[in-house]
Structure formats: structure tokens, C-alpha cells
mmCIF file of C-alpha atoms in Angstrom:
data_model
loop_
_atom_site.group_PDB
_atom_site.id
_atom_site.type_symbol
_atom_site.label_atom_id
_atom_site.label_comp_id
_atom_site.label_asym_id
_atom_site.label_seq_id
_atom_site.Cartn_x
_atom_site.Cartn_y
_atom_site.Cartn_z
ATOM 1 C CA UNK D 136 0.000 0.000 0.000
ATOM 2 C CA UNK D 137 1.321 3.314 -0.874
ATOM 3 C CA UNK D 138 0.952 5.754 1.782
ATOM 4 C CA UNK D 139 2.953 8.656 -0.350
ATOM 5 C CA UNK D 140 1.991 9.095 -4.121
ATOM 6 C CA UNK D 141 2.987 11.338 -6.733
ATOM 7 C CA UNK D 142 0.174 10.670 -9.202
ATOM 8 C CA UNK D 143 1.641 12.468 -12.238
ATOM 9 C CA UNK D 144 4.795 10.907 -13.227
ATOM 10 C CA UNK D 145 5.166 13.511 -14.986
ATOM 11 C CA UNK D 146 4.827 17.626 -16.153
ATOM 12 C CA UNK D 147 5.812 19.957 -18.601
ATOM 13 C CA UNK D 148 5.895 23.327 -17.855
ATOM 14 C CA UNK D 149 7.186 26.949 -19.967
ATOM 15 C CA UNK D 150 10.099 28.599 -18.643
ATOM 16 C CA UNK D 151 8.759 31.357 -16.337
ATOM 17 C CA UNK D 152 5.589 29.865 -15.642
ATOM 18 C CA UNK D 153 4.701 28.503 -12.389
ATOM 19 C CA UNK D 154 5.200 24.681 -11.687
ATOM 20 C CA UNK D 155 2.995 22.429 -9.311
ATOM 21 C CA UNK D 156 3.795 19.391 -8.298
ATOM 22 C CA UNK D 157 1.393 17.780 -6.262
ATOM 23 C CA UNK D 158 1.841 14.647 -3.901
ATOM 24 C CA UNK D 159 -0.856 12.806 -1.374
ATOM 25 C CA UNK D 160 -0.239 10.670 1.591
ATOM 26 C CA UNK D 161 -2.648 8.216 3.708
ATOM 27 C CA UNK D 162 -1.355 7.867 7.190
ATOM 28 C CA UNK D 163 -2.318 10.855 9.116
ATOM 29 C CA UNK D 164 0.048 10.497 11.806
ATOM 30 C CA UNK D 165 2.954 11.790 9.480
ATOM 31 C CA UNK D 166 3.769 15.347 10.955
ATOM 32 C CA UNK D 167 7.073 16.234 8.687
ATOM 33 C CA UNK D 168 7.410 16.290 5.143
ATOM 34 C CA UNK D 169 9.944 17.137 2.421
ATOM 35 C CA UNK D 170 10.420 17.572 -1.425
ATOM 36 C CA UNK D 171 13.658 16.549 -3.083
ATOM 37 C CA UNK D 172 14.918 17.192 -6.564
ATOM 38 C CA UNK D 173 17.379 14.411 -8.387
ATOM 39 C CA UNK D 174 19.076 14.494 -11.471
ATOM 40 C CA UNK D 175 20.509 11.485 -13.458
ATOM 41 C CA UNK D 176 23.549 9.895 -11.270
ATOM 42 C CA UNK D 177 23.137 11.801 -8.239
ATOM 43 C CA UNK D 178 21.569 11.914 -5.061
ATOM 44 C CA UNK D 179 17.888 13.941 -3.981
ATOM 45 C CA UNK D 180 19.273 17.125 -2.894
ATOM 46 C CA UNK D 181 16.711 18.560 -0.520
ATOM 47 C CA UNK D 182 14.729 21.313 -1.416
ATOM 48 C CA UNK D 183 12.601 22.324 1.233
ATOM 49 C CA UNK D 184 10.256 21.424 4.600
ATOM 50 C CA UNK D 185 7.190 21.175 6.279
ATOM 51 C CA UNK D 186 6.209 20.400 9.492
ATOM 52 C CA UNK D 187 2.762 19.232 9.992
ATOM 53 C CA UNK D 188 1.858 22.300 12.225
ATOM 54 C CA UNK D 189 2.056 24.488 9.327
ATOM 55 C CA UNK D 190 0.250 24.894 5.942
ATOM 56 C CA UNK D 191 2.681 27.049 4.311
ATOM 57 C CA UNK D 192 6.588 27.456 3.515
ATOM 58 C CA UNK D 193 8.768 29.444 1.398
ATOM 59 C CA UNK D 194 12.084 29.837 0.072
ATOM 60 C CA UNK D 195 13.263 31.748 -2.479
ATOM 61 C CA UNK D 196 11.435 30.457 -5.436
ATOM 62 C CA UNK D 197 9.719 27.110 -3.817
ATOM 63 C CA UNK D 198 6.849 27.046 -1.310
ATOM 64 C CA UNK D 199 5.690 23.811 -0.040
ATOM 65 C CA UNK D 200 1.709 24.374 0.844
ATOM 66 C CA UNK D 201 0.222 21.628 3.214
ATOM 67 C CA UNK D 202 -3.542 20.915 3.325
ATOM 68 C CA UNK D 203 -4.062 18.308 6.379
ATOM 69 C CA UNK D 204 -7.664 17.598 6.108
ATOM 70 C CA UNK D 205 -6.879 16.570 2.317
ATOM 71 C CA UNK D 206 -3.813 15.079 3.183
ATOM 72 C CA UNK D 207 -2.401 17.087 0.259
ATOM 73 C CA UNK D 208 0.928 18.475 -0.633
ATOM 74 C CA UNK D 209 2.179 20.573 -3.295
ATOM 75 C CA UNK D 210 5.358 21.963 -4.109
ATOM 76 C CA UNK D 211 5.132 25.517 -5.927
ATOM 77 C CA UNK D 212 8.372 26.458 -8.345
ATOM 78 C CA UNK D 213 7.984 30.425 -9.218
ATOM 79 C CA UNK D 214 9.122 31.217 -12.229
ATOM 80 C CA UNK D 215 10.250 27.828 -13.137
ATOM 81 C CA UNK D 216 14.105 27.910 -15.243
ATOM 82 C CA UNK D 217 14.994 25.296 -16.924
ATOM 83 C CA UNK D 218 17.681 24.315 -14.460
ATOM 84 C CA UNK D 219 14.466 23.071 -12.516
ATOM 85 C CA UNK D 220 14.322 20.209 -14.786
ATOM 86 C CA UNK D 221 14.819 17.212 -12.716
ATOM 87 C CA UNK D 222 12.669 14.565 -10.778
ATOM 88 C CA UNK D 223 10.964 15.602 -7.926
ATOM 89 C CA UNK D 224 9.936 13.426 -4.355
ATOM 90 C CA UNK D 225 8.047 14.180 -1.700
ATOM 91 C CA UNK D 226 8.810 12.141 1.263
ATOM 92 C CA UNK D 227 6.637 11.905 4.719
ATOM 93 C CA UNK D 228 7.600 10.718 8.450
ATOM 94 C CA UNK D 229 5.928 10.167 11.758
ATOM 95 C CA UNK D 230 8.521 11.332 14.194
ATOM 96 C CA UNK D 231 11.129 9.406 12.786
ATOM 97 C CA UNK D 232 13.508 8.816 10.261
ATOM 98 C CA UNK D 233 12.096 6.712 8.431
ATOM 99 C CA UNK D 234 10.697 8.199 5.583
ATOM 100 C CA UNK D 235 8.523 6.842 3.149
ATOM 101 C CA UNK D 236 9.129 8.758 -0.728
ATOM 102 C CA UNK D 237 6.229 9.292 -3.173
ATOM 103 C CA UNK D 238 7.289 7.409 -6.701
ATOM 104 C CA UNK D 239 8.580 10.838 -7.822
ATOM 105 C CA UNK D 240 7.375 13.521 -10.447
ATOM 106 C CA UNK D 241 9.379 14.313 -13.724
ATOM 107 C CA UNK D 242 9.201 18.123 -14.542
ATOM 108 C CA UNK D 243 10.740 19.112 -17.573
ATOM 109 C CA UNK D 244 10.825 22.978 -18.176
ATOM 110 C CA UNK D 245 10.553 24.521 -21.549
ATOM 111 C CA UNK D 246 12.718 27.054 -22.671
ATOM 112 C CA UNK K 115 31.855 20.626 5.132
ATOM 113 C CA UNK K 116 32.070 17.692 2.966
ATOM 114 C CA UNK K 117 28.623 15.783 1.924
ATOM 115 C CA UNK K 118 27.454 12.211 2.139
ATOM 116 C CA UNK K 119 30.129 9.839 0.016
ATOM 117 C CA UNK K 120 29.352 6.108 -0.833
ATOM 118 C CA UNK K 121 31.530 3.544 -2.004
ATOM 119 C CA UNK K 122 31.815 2.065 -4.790
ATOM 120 C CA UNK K 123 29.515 4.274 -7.117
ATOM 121 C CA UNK K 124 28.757 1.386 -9.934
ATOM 122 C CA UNK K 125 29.406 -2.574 -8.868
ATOM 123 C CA UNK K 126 28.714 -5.619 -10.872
ATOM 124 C CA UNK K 127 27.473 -8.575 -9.602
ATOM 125 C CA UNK K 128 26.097 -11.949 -10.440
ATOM 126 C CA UNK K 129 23.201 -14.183 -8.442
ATOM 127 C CA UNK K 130 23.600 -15.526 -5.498
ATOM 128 C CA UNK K 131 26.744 -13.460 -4.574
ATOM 129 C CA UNK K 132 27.228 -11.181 -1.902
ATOM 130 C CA UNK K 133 27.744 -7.528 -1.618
ATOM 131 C CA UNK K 134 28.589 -4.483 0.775
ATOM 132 C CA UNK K 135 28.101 -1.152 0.169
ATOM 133 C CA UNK K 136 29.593 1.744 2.507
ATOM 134 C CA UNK K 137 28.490 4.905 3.386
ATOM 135 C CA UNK K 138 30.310 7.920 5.111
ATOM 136 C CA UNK K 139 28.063 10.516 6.804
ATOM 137 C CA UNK K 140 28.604 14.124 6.882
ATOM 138 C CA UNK K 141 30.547 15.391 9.646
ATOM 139 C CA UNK K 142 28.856 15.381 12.969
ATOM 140 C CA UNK K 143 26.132 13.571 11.856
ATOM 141 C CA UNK K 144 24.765 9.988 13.495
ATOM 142 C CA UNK K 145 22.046 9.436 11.607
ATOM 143 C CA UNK K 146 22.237 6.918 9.012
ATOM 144 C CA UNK K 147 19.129 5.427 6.830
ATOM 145 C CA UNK K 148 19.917 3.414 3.432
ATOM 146 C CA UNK K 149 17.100 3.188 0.289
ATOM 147 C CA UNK K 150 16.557 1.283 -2.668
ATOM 148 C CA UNK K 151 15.451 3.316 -5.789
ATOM 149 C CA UNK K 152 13.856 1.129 -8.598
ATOM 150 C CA UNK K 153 12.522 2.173 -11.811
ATOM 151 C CA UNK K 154 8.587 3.153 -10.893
ATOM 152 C CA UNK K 155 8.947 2.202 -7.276
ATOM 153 C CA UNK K 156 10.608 5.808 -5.815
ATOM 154 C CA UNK K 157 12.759 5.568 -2.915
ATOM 155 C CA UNK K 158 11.580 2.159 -0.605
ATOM 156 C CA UNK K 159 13.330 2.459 2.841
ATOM 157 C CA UNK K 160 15.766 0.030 3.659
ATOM 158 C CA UNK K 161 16.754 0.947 7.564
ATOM 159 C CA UNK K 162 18.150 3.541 9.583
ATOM 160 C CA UNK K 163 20.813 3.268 12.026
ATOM 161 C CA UNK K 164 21.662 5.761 15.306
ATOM 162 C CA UNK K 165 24.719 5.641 17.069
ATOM 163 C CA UNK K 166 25.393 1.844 16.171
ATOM 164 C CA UNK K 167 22.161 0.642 16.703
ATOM 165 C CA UNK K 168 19.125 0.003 13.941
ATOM 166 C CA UNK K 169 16.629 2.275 14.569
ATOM 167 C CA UNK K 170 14.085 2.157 12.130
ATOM 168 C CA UNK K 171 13.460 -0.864 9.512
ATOM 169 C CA UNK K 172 11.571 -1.434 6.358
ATOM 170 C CA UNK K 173 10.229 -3.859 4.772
ATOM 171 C CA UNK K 174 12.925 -6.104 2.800
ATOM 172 C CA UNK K 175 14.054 -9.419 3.570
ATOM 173 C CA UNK K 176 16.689 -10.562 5.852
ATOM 174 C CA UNK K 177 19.316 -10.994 2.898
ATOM 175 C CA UNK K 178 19.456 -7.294 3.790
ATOM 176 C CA UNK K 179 21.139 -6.066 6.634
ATOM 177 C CA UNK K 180 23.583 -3.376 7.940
ATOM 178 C CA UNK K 181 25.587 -1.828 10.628
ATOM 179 C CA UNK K 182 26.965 1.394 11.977
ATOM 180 C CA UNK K 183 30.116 1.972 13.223
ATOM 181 C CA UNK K 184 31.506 4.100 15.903
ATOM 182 C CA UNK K 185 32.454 6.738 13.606
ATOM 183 C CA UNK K 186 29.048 6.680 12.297
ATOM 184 C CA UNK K 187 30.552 5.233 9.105
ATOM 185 C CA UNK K 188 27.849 2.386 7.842
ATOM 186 C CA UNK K 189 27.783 -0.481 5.588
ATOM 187 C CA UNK K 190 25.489 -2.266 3.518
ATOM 188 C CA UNK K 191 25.107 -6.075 3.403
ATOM 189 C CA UNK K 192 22.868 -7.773 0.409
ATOM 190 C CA UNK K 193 23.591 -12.175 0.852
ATOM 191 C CA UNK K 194 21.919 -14.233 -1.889
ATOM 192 C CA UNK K 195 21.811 -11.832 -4.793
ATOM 193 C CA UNK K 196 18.842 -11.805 -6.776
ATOM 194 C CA UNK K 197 17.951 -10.094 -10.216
ATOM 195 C CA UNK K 198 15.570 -7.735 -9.080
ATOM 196 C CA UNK K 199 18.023 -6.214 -6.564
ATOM 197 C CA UNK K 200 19.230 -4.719 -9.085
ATOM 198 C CA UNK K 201 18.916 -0.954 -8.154
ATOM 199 C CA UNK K 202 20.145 2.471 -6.991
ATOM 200 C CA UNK K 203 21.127 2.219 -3.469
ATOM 201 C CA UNK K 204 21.053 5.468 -1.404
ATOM 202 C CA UNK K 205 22.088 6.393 1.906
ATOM 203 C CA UNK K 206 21.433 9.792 3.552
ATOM 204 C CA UNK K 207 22.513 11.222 6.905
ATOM 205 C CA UNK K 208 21.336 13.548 9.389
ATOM 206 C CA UNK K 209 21.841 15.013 12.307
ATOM 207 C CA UNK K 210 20.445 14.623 15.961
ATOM 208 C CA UNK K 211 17.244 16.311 16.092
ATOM 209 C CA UNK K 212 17.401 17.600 12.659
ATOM 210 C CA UNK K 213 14.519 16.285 10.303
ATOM 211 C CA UNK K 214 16.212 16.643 6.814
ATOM 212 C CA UNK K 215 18.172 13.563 5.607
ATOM 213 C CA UNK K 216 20.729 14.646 3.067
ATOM 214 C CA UNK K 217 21.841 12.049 0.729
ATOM 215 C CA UNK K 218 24.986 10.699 -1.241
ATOM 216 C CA UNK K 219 25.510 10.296 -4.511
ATOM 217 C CA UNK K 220 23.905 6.193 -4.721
ATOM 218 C CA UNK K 221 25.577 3.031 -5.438
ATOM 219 C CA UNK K 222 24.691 1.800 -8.536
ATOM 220 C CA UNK K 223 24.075 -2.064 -8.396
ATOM 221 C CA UNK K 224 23.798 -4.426 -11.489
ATOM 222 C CA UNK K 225 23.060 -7.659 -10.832
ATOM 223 C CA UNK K 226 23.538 -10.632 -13.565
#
């Protein structure tokens, strides 16, 4: 059973436009969740948090929003470069460090 | 500071052999939690290891297994080879108290 999924494997977007990816979970206990970006051969580097006692955070050009009663994320990229190109997880924990990743979301930007 | 390194990057193997896989943490860090990434199947946690001991475990058989050493350094065991472990195999680190894992580069693992 997959308690994370990303169900768009994957999304084309126009350079400068705005990017969602989206990503839903089932267990309602998890109270911390991330998005990481990986390119071909490397590792996720991690892009940015939310805690479960928040429905909103920013950084620079990424904001994670957090609906709880949906048990919704999304992961806002604004104005998406092509650099952004890459796969995209969300991952989700209860406490712990054992994180359970969403199959991942392949954005490919336009220029 | 320098980032999460794993050893070796690409390996080889056939069925039924054995292989370990090592992982150095960043600096300071005693958090260590290793992943398999498959085509279609994400990230699947593997385990997650804390000062030496296993912390946290996942779901994979026991031809999987691991340990932590006192440096925080870990390793990787997989006995019994089998095709379909055939995969990316990741292992991030963090530190105490700190939610964000942050992960090296993956060991890529071929399996024939």
C-alpha cells in the first residue's frame, strides 16, 4: 500500500511559468514532510520542509503548501528555469527517520 | 563541510553473490538510513541506524542487513543476490534532532 503518491509521473511546464507538483499521503500520523529534486547519477538534494503544524513554507522560489484535512501536498516552483528540470519526491515521516518517498514527479521545463 | 560519500559508485554482480556497500556521513552527523530506488517504485526504505544501533526498519528481507560503526561510518550487506536487486542504493545522513536527511551520490548495483 502506498501511503505517499505522486500521481503524475510527470509535467511539462514553460520557462517562467509557475510549476505544481502535487503529492498525497494516507497515514495521518505523518507530521514532517519534504520535497527533493534528483538528477541522473546523483543523489535527492533537498529542497525544502514542512512540518505538519504548518500549511505554508517558502524559500526563495519554492513554497511547499500543506492541506491536512486533504492530506495534500504541493510543491510551488515560481518562475520555473529550466535548471528546474529534474525529478521531484516528496517524502513523509511520523517522528522518525524513516521516511517513506512518493514514486517521484518528472518536470521538464521549456525554454 | 564535505557531503554524504558512498563507495563504490557502480558494482557488478552476479546471483547468489554477496555484496557491501559503505556509506560515510557528513561530519557530525549519526544518523544513518539506506534506500533502494527502482525504476517506478521511488525511494523504498531500507533501515536507519543511530549511534550503532538500527533504529528504524523497512520492509525487505533478511538478505538485507547493515551496521553502523563508531564513527558513524555504515555499511550495507545484500547475501543471496537476486535479479531484481538490481537498483540504486542510497544512503542519507542527518543530524540529531534535525529532520532533513541529506543524501549521497547512490551506489549503482547491477546484478547478472
Amino acid at each position: 500500500d502506498q501511503q505517499v503518491k505522486q500521481n503524475s509521473p510527470s509535467l511539462s511546464v514553460q520557462e517562467g511559468r509557475i510549476s505544481i507538483l502535487n503529492c498525497d499521503y494516507t497515514n495521518s500520523m505523518f507530521d514532517y514532510f519534504l520535497w527533493y529534486k534528483k538528477y541522473p547519477a546523483e543523489g535527492p538534494t533537498f529542497l525544502i520542509s514542512i512540518s505538519s503544524i504548518k500549511d505554508k513554507n517558502e524559500d526563495g522560489r519554492f513554497t511547499v503548501f500543506l492541506n491536512k484535512s486533504a492530506k495534500h501536498l504541493s510543491l510551488h516552483i515560481v518562475p520555473s528555469q529550466p535548471g528546474d528540470s529534474a525529478v521531484y519526491f516528496c517524502a513523509a515521516s511520523e517522528g522518525t527517520y524513516k521516511y517513506i518517498f512518493g514514486t517521484g514527479t518528472r518536470l521538464k521545463v521549456l525554454a | 563541510k564535505a557531503g554524504v560519500t558512498q563507495t563504490p559508485r557502480y558494482l557488478i554482480k552476479t546471483r547468489g553473490q554477496q555484496v557491501t556497500l559503505s556509506c560515510s556521513p557528513i561530519s557530525g552527523h549519526r544518523s544513518v538510513s539506506w534506500y533502494q530506488q527502482t525504476p517506478g517504485q521511488g525511494l523504498q526504505f531500507l533501515f536507519e541506524y543511530f549511534s550503532e544501533t538500527q533504529r528504524n526498519k523497512g520492509n525487505f528481507p533478511g538478505r538485507f542487513s547493515g551496521r553502523q560503526f563508531s564513527n558513524s561510518r555504515s555499511e550495507m550487506n545484500v547475501s543471496t543476490l537476486e535479479l531484481g536487486d538490481s537498483a540504486l542504493y542510497l544512503c542519507a545522513s542527518a543530524g540529531e534532532g534535525a529532520e532533513t536527511q541529506y543524501f549521497g551520490p547512490g551506489t549503482r548495483l547491477l546484478v547478472l
